[in-house]
Amino acid sequence: MRSYPTGPTGTRAAALAAALLLFAGAGPAVADDGRPDRDFTIEDPRITESSGLAASRAHPGVYWTHNDSDDGPYVFAVDSRTGKTLATITMRGVGEPRDVEGISIGPDGDIYVGDIGDNLDGSWDHVWIYRFPEPKQLRDATVTAVQYDVKYADGARNAEALMVHPKTGRVYIASKNEDGGGLYEGPAKLTAGSTNVFRRVGEVPWVTDGAFSPDGTRLALRSYFSAREYAFENGRLGADRPVAAPFQRQAESVTYTADGAALMFGSEGARSGVVRVEVGGGGSGGGQERGKPSGGDSAGGEAGDQGGGGKEGDGKGGAGLGAAIVVGAGVLWFALRRKRGQGQGQG
């Protein structure tokens, strides 16, 4: 669930965000060659807050997503060739979801859904993970999901990134905080009917989503303005390097393509765009930025965005957009820090 500062600082931050969007201009459109795993726009009018992405293991070119907040127990299968929804899955046996923020697929082919958002950073003493087998056929269906209770060993916190390791099946959660979050490791096997304690095993920046590469050797974590790819071995983070993430209105989701050659970056909003960024299959490390958006707009604007000037894919204004993002990100960061400092001073 998105959260912004309030009061005068919040007003300035909102105005800044709006100004940055004007620089974004038109982004890459849906690929017209009919191939899967390319830039696409989510066409379903019900999906207005796509907050997680997971590449299907059973259906090439299909991506699972969901809304956040209290939308309901729904998961959608979206075809990257057309942007159309192929199936709506309704989970039963899970109660009322509060703030669904992440989705991932395990080595057993099960889909894991993370009801892990907590914008008040500690208002809920536990969160939930839901799990069900990925359907073999894509059609609307109601499935019985297993619900797991989750707590953090060091206290409640906000989180938006849920990742299941594709080899071990272990579940990881990355918490979200402007001062930096933590990578939390779940037990070797989740247990229904009892509390599953997640323990902090690493430090991460502000994270809105994350995903493991298909071979499990890399972990990508994104935020609103950037993304990093970490080497991952024996359950721990290794060397990292930046990834050329696209600039999007509400940068909330990321997943690897099924072959691990690229990352797919998604955003909230009606008809939100998903942008492919090539990263290849090599390991992380060295500090050099990896990949670039595959669409025509080298600046990485949001796919499917119809606003702004210029023709789609003309590549103009990339340098200006990049500068605007860097400056704007800095200003927004200091605004958030100032607001936080004021709040502490008043406590």
GROMACS .gro file of C-alpha atoms in nm:
model
  347
    1MET     CA    1   0.000   0.000   0.000
    2ARG     CA    2   0.140   0.340  -0.091
    3SER     CA    3   0.213   0.588   0.186
    4TYR     CA    4   0.331   0.947   0.163
    5PRO     CA    5   0.421   1.215   0.419
    6THR     CA    6   0.145   1.457   0.515
    7GLY     CA    7   0.129   1.829   0.591
    8PRO     CA    8   0.346   2.092   0.415
    9THR     CA    9   0.627   1.847   0.348
   10GLY     CA   10   0.382   1.599   0.203
   11THR     CA   11   0.237   1.868  -0.021
   12ARG     CA   12   0.581   1.954  -0.155
   13ALA     CA   13   0.662   1.587  -0.209
   14ALA     CA   14   0.335   1.532  -0.396
   15ALA     CA   15   0.400   1.836  -0.614
   16LEU     CA   16   0.750   1.711  -0.688
   17ALA     CA   17   0.619   1.370  -0.786
   18ALA     CA   18   0.365   1.530  -1.018
   19ALA     CA   19   0.637   1.743  -1.175
   20LEU     CA   20   0.856   1.440  -1.235
   21LEU     CA   21   0.570   1.265  -1.411
   22LEU     CA   22   0.552   1.550  -1.660
   23PHE     CA   23   0.911   1.474  -1.756
   24ALA     CA   24   0.835   1.107  -1.808
   25GLY     CA   25   0.651   1.164  -2.134
   26ALA     CA   26   0.537   0.872  -2.344
   27GLY     CA   27   0.682   0.531  -2.273
   28PRO     CA   28   0.720   0.212  -2.472
   29ALA     CA   29   0.392   0.064  -2.593
   30VAL     CA   30   0.281  -0.299  -2.600
   31ALA     CA   31   0.512  -0.506  -2.821
   32ASP     CA   32   0.350  -0.558  -3.160
   33ASP     CA   33   0.546  -0.870  -3.260
   34GLY     CA   34   0.331  -1.108  -3.056
   35ARG     CA   35   0.625  -1.240  -2.855
   36PRO     CA   36   0.591  -1.295  -2.479
   37ASP     CA   37   0.793  -1.130  -2.201
   38ARG     CA   38   0.809  -0.791  -2.370
   39ASP     CA   39   0.688  -0.451  -2.252
   40PHE     CA   40   0.312  -0.463  -2.205
   41THR     CA   41   0.023  -0.277  -2.049
   42ILE     CA   42  -0.212  -0.440  -1.798
   43GLU     CA   43  -0.549  -0.388  -1.963
   44ASP     CA   44  -0.784  -0.523  -1.695
   45PRO     CA   45  -0.977  -0.228  -1.542
   46ARG     CA   46  -0.999  -0.419  -1.212
   47ILE     CA   47  -0.620  -0.412  -1.172
   48THR     CA   48  -0.548  -0.058  -1.058
   49GLU     CA   49  -0.291  -0.126  -0.785
   50SER     CA   50  -0.068  -0.400  -0.926
   51SER     CA   51   0.171  -0.445  -0.637
   52GLY     CA   52   0.355  -0.766  -0.721
   53LEU     CA   53   0.463  -0.974  -1.021
   54ALA     CA   54   0.563  -1.338  -1.064
   55ALA     CA   55   0.651  -1.508  -1.392
   56SER     CA   56   0.448  -1.825  -1.441
   57ARG     CA   57   0.639  -2.155  -1.446
   58ALA     CA   58   0.358  -2.346  -1.614
   59HIS     CA   59   0.241  -2.091  -1.873
   60PRO     CA   60   0.515  -1.915  -2.076
   61GLY     CA   61   0.467  -1.541  -2.107
   62VAL     CA   62   0.206  -1.521  -1.830
   63TYR     CA   63   0.255  -1.306  -1.519
   64TRP     CA   64   0.066  -1.332  -1.191
   65THR     CA   65  -0.027  -1.010  -1.016
   66HIS     CA   66  -0.267  -0.872  -0.755
   67ASN     CA   67  -0.397  -0.546  -0.617
   68ASP     CA   68  -0.284  -0.423  -0.277
   69SER     CA   69  -0.491  -0.282   0.011
   70ASP     CA   70  -0.815  -0.462   0.092
   71ASP     CA   71  -0.914  -0.551  -0.265
   72GLY     CA   72  -1.002  -0.908  -0.172
   73PRO     CA   73  -0.854  -1.259  -0.209
   74TYR     CA   74  -0.788  -1.230  -0.583
   75VAL     CA   75  -0.489  -1.311  -0.803
   76PHE     CA   76  -0.479  -1.244  -1.177
   77ALA     CA   77  -0.295  -1.419  -1.463
   78VAL     CA   78  -0.199  -1.161  -1.729
   79ASP     CA   79  -0.072  -1.247  -2.077
   80SER     CA   80   0.234  -1.040  -2.166
   81ARG     CA   81   0.154  -1.079  -2.538
   82THR     CA   82  -0.174  -0.888  -2.510
   83GLY     CA   83  -0.197  -0.742  -2.160
   84LYS     CA   84  -0.526  -0.927  -2.116
   85THR     CA   85  -0.627  -1.120  -1.804
   86LEU     CA   86  -0.650  -1.493  -1.877
   87ALA     CA   87  -0.768  -1.607  -1.534
   88THR     CA   88  -0.891  -1.466  -1.205
   89ILE     CA   89  -0.817  -1.687  -0.906
   90THR     CA   90  -1.020  -1.640  -0.589
   91MET     CA   91  -0.856  -1.775  -0.274
   92ARG     CA   92  -1.083  -1.926  -0.011
   93GLY     CA   93  -0.993  -2.025   0.343
   94VAL     CA   94  -0.773  -1.720   0.402
   95GLY     CA   95  -1.002  -1.473   0.577
   96GLU     CA   96  -0.998  -1.108   0.467
   97PRO     CA   97  -0.663  -0.994   0.323
   98ARG     CA   98  -0.543  -0.665   0.472
   99ASP     CA   99  -0.260  -0.540   0.251
  100VAL     CA  100  -0.133  -0.784  -0.012
  101GLU     CA  101   0.205  -0.664  -0.136
  102GLY     CA  102   0.405  -0.951  -0.286
  103ILE     CA  103   0.379  -1.269  -0.490
  104SER     CA  104   0.628  -1.542  -0.578
  105ILE     CA  105   0.637  -1.900  -0.710
  106GLY     CA  106   0.824  -2.178  -0.531
  107PRO     CA  107   1.015  -2.476  -0.673
  108ASP     CA  108   0.709  -2.694  -0.610
  109GLY     CA  109   0.506  -2.481  -0.850
  110ASP     CA  110   0.298  -2.328  -0.569
  111ILE     CA  111   0.208  -1.960  -0.573
  112TYR     CA  112   0.287  -1.769  -0.253
  113VAL     CA  113   0.098  -1.444  -0.182
  114GLY     CA  114   0.229  -1.206   0.083
  115ASP     CA  115  -0.031  -1.019   0.291
  116ILE     CA  116   0.261  -0.837   0.455
  117GLY     CA  117   0.196  -0.463   0.422
  118ASP     CA  118   0.179  -0.253   0.741
  119ASN     CA  119   0.203   0.119   0.676
  120LEU     CA  120   0.199   0.200   1.049
  121ASP     CA  121   0.517  -0.005   1.102
  122GLY     CA  122   0.398  -0.221   1.386
  123SER     CA  123   0.021  -0.186   1.405
  124TRP     CA  124  -0.022  -0.561   1.340
  125ASP     CA  125   0.161  -0.816   1.552
  126HIS     CA  126   0.146  -1.070   1.271
  127VAL     CA  127   0.104  -1.087   0.894
  128TRP     CA  128   0.004  -1.368   0.659
  129ILE     CA  129   0.130  -1.569   0.364
  130TYR     CA  130  -0.116  -1.758   0.142
  131ARG     CA  131  -0.019  -2.055  -0.075
  132PHE     CA  132  -0.187  -2.257  -0.349
  133PRO     CA  133  -0.073  -2.464  -0.652
  134GLU     CA  134  -0.037  -2.276  -0.978
  135PRO     CA  135  -0.336  -2.381  -1.191
  136LYS     CA  136  -0.257  -2.611  -1.483
  137GLN     CA  137  -0.531  -2.448  -1.690
  138LEU     CA  138  -0.586  -2.074  -1.708
  139ARG     CA  139  -0.951  -2.003  -1.636
  140ASP     CA  140  -1.146  -1.831  -1.360
  141ALA     CA  141  -1.150  -2.052  -1.053
  142THR     CA  142  -1.181  -2.061  -0.675
  143VAL     CA  143  -0.902  -2.246  -0.496
  144THR     CA  144  -0.841  -2.344  -0.135
  145ALA     CA  145  -0.525  -2.175  -0.011
  146VAL     CA  146  -0.313  -2.254   0.294
  147GLN     CA  147  -0.270  -1.959   0.531
  148TYR     CA  148   0.049  -1.912   0.736
  149ASP     CA  149   0.084  -1.676   1.032
  150VAL     CA  150   0.411  -1.481   1.025
  151LYS     CA  151   0.594  -1.278   1.289
  152TYR     CA  152   0.935  -1.110   1.285
  153ALA     CA  153   1.187  -1.200   1.554
  154ASP     CA  154   1.268  -0.831   1.613
  155GLY     CA  155   0.914  -0.694   1.611
  156ALA     CA  156   0.644  -0.590   1.368
  157ARG     CA  157   0.731  -0.386   1.060
  158ASN     CA  158   0.615  -0.284   0.715
  159ALA     CA  159   0.712  -0.496   0.413
  160GLU     CA  160   0.625  -0.517   0.045
  161ALA     CA  161   0.865  -0.779  -0.093
  162LEU     CA  162   0.806  -1.155  -0.069
  163MET     CA  163   1.051  -1.392  -0.239
  164VAL     CA  164   1.056  -1.774  -0.248
  165HIS     CA  165   1.393  -1.926  -0.329
  166PRO     CA  166   1.352  -2.134  -0.648
  167LYS     CA  167   1.580  -2.416  -0.526
  168THR     CA  168   1.534  -2.444  -0.150
  169GLY     CA  169   1.173  -2.324  -0.129
  170ARG     CA  170   1.264  -2.101   0.166
  171VAL     CA  171   1.062  -1.782   0.195
  172TYR     CA  172   1.224  -1.441   0.240
  173ILE     CA  173   1.070  -1.101   0.314
  174ALA     CA  174   1.236  -0.759   0.270
  175SER     CA  175   1.106  -0.488   0.501
  176LYS     CA  176   1.047  -0.131   0.386
  177ASN     CA  177   1.187   0.171   0.568
  178GLU     CA  178   1.325   0.505   0.450
  179ASP     CA  179   1.638   0.446   0.661
  180GLY     CA  180   1.688   0.101   0.510
  181GLY     CA  181   1.518  -0.229   0.573
  182GLY     CA  182   1.614  -0.585   0.649
  183LEU     CA  183   1.611  -0.916   0.465
  184TYR     CA  184   1.419  -1.171   0.674
  185GLU     CA  185   1.452  -1.546   0.638
  186GLY     CA  186   1.165  -1.778   0.720
  187PRO     CA  187   1.193  -2.128   0.866
  188ALA     CA  188   1.309  -2.408   0.639
  189LYS     CA  189   0.945  -2.510   0.602
  190LEU     CA  190   0.637  -2.300   0.671
  191THR     CA  191   0.387  -2.453   0.912
  192ALA     CA  192   0.012  -2.390   0.912
  193GLY     CA  193  -0.158  -2.363   1.250
  194SER     CA  194   0.143  -2.215   1.430
  195THR     CA  195   0.351  -1.898   1.411
  196ASN     CA  196   0.634  -1.885   1.157
  197VAL     CA  197   0.914  -1.662   1.287
  198PHE     CA  198   1.122  -1.472   1.030
  199ARG     CA  199   1.471  -1.364   1.137
  200ARG     CA  200   1.681  -1.077   1.001
  201VAL     CA  201   1.977  -1.203   0.797
  202GLY     CA  202   2.080  -0.898   0.594
  203GLU     CA  203   2.050  -0.524   0.543
  204VAL     CA  204   1.876  -0.380   0.237
  205PRO     CA  205   1.771  -0.034   0.115
  206TRP     CA  206   1.412   0.090   0.089
  207VAL     CA  207   1.240  -0.197  -0.096
  208THR     CA  208   0.900  -0.210  -0.269
  209ASP     CA  209   0.945  -0.555  -0.426
  210GLY     CA  210   1.199  -0.826  -0.496
  211ALA     CA  211   1.255  -1.151  -0.685
  212PHE     CA  212   1.503  -1.437  -0.714
  213SER     CA  213   1.651  -1.533  -1.049
  214PRO     CA  214   1.531  -1.875  -1.172
  215ASP     CA  215   1.861  -2.038  -1.073
  216GLY     CA  216   1.854  -1.880  -0.728
  217THR     CA  217   2.196  -1.714  -0.757
  218ARG     CA  218   2.067  -1.356  -0.780
  219LEU     CA  219   1.820  -1.147  -0.585
  220ALA     CA  220   1.677  -0.829  -0.738
  221LEU     CA  221   1.533  -0.562  -0.508
  222ARG     CA  222   1.363  -0.245  -0.631
  223SER     CA  223   1.247   0.081  -0.477
  224TYR     CA  224   1.056   0.377  -0.616
  225PHE     CA  225   1.360   0.523  -0.792
  226SER     CA  226   1.617   0.245  -0.832
  227ALA     CA  227   1.694  -0.127  -0.829
  228ARG     CA  228   1.987  -0.347  -0.729
  229GLU     CA  229   2.081  -0.704  -0.808
  230TYR     CA  230   2.262  -0.904  -0.538
  231ALA     CA  231   2.460  -1.224  -0.558
  232PHE     CA  232   2.285  -1.480  -0.335
  233GLU     CA  233   2.457  -1.785  -0.189
  234ASN     CA  234   2.386  -2.006   0.111
  235GLY     CA  235   2.096  -1.787   0.213
  236ARG     CA  236   2.297  -1.465   0.234
  237LEU     CA  237   2.345  -1.152   0.026
  238GLY     CA  238   2.669  -1.104  -0.165
  239ALA     CA  239   2.809  -0.838  -0.395
  240ASP     CA  240   2.558  -0.609  -0.558
  241ARG     CA  241   2.528  -0.371  -0.849
  242PRO     CA  242   2.265  -0.126  -0.974
  243VAL     CA  243   2.013  -0.220  -1.242
  244ALA     CA  244   1.880   0.034  -1.492
  245ALA     CA  245   1.525   0.036  -1.359
  246PRO     CA  246   1.265   0.237  -1.553
  247PHE     CA  247   1.105   0.545  -1.399
  248GLN     CA  248   0.741   0.463  -1.322
  249ARG     CA  249   0.454   0.642  -1.150
  250GLN     CA  250   0.427   0.403  -0.853
  251ALA     CA  251   0.714   0.158  -0.881
  252GLU     CA  252   0.579  -0.141  -0.691
  253SER     CA  253   0.677  -0.470  -0.855
  254VAL     CA  254   0.956  -0.669  -1.018
  255THR     CA  255   1.018  -1.027  -1.131
  256TYR     CA  256   1.264  -1.213  -1.351
  257THR     CA  257   1.149  -1.359  -1.678
  258ALA     CA  258   1.125  -1.738  -1.668
  259ASP     CA  259   1.462  -1.771  -1.845
  260GLY     CA  260   1.635  -1.521  -1.615
  261ALA     CA  261   1.752  -1.305  -1.905
  262ALA     CA  262   1.559  -0.997  -1.802
  263LEU     CA  263   1.371  -0.826  -1.522
  264MET     CA  264   1.009  -0.713  -1.563
  265PHE     CA  265   0.929  -0.392  -1.374
  266GLY     CA  266   0.567  -0.304  -1.293
  267SER     CA  267   0.375  -0.012  -1.149
  268GLU     CA  268   0.045   0.068  -0.985
  269GLY     CA  269  -0.228   0.261  -1.166
  270ALA     CA  270  -0.498   0.199  -1.422
  271ARG     CA  271  -0.351   0.047  -1.741
  272SER     CA  272  -0.012   0.035  -1.574
  273GLY     CA  273   0.292  -0.059  -1.776
  274VAL     CA  274   0.533  -0.348  -1.730
  275VAL     CA  275   0.882  -0.279  -1.870
  276ARG     CA  276   1.144  -0.539  -1.963
  277VAL     CA  277   1.506  -0.466  -1.867
  278GLU     CA  278   1.775  -0.698  -2.004
  279VAL     CA  279   2.018  -0.826  -1.741
  280GLY     CA  280   2.149  -1.153  -1.887
  281GLY     CA  281   2.240  -1.464  -1.691
  282GLY     CA  282   2.573  -1.360  -1.537
  283GLY     CA  283   2.640  -1.314  -1.166
  284SER     CA  284   2.630  -0.980  -0.985
  285GLY     CA  285   2.918  -0.775  -0.860
  286GLY     CA  286   3.159  -0.508  -0.973
  287GLY     CA  287   2.937  -0.202  -0.931
  288GLN     CA  288   2.865  -0.144  -1.301
  289GLU     CA  289   2.501  -0.080  -1.382
  290ARG     CA  290   2.334  -0.373  -1.558
  291GLY     CA  291   2.080  -0.373  -1.836
  292LYS     CA  292   1.858  -0.112  -1.991
  293PRO     CA  293   1.484  -0.095  -2.067
  294SER     CA  294   1.406  -0.281  -2.388
  295GLY     CA  295   1.137  -0.039  -2.508
  296GLY     CA  296   1.190   0.243  -2.752
  297ASP     CA  297   1.220   0.506  -2.479
  298SER     CA  298   1.575   0.481  -2.355
  299ALA     CA  299   1.482   0.677  -2.046
  300GLY     CA  300   1.265   0.392  -1.930
  301GLY     CA  301   0.933   0.573  -1.904
  302GLU     CA  302   0.624   0.383  -1.801
  303ALA     CA  303   0.487   0.143  -2.058
  304GLY     CA  304   0.147   0.233  -2.187
  305ASP     CA  305   0.164   0.590  -2.057
  306GLN     CA  306  -0.032   0.809  -2.292
  307GLY     CA  307   0.059   1.141  -2.135
  308GLY     CA  308   0.337   1.387  -2.210
  309GLY     CA  309   0.483   1.504  -2.535
  310GLY     CA  310   0.681   1.334  -2.806
  311LYS     CA  311   0.625   1.020  -3.006
  312GLU     CA  312   0.654   0.680  -2.848
  313GLY     CA  313   1.003   0.541  -2.880
  314ASP     CA  314   1.158   0.859  -3.022
  315GLY     CA  315   1.425   0.851  -2.748
  316LYS     CA  316   1.418   1.229  -2.703
  317GLY     CA  317   1.451   1.389  -2.366
  318GLY     CA  318   1.630   1.093  -2.205
  319ALA     CA  319   1.907   1.303  -2.056
  320GLY     CA  320   1.663   1.561  -1.925
  321LEU     CA  321   1.446   1.293  -1.768
  322GLY     CA  322   1.746   1.128  -1.606
  323ALA     CA  323   1.860   1.458  -1.456
  324ALA     CA  324   1.509   1.536  -1.336
  325ILE     CA  325   1.482   1.198  -1.168
  326VAL     CA  326   1.817   1.232  -0.992
  327VAL     CA  327   1.745   1.583  -0.866
  328GLY     CA  328   1.385   1.502  -0.781
  329ALA     CA  329   1.478   1.185  -0.595
  330GLY     CA  330   1.723   1.381  -0.385
  331VAL     CA  331   1.473   1.651  -0.301
  332LEU     CA  332   1.203   1.398  -0.218
  333TRP     CA  333   1.446   1.205   0.002
  334PHE     CA  334   1.535   1.514   0.203
  335ALA     CA  335   1.167   1.603   0.232
  336LEU     CA  336   1.092   1.261   0.375
  337ARG     CA  337   1.387   1.283   0.614
  338ARG     CA  338   1.281   1.629   0.729
  339LYS     CA  339   0.925   1.515   0.789
  340ARG     CA  340   1.049   1.218   0.989
  341GLY     CA  341   1.274   1.443   1.198
  342GLN     CA  342   0.986   1.678   1.271
  343GLY     CA  343   0.770   1.386   1.379
  344GLN     CA  344   1.036   1.263   1.619
  345GLY     CA  345   1.083   1.609   1.763
  346GLN     CA  346   0.715   1.633   1.842
  347GLY     CA  347   0.698   1.290   2.008
   0.00000   0.00000   0.00000
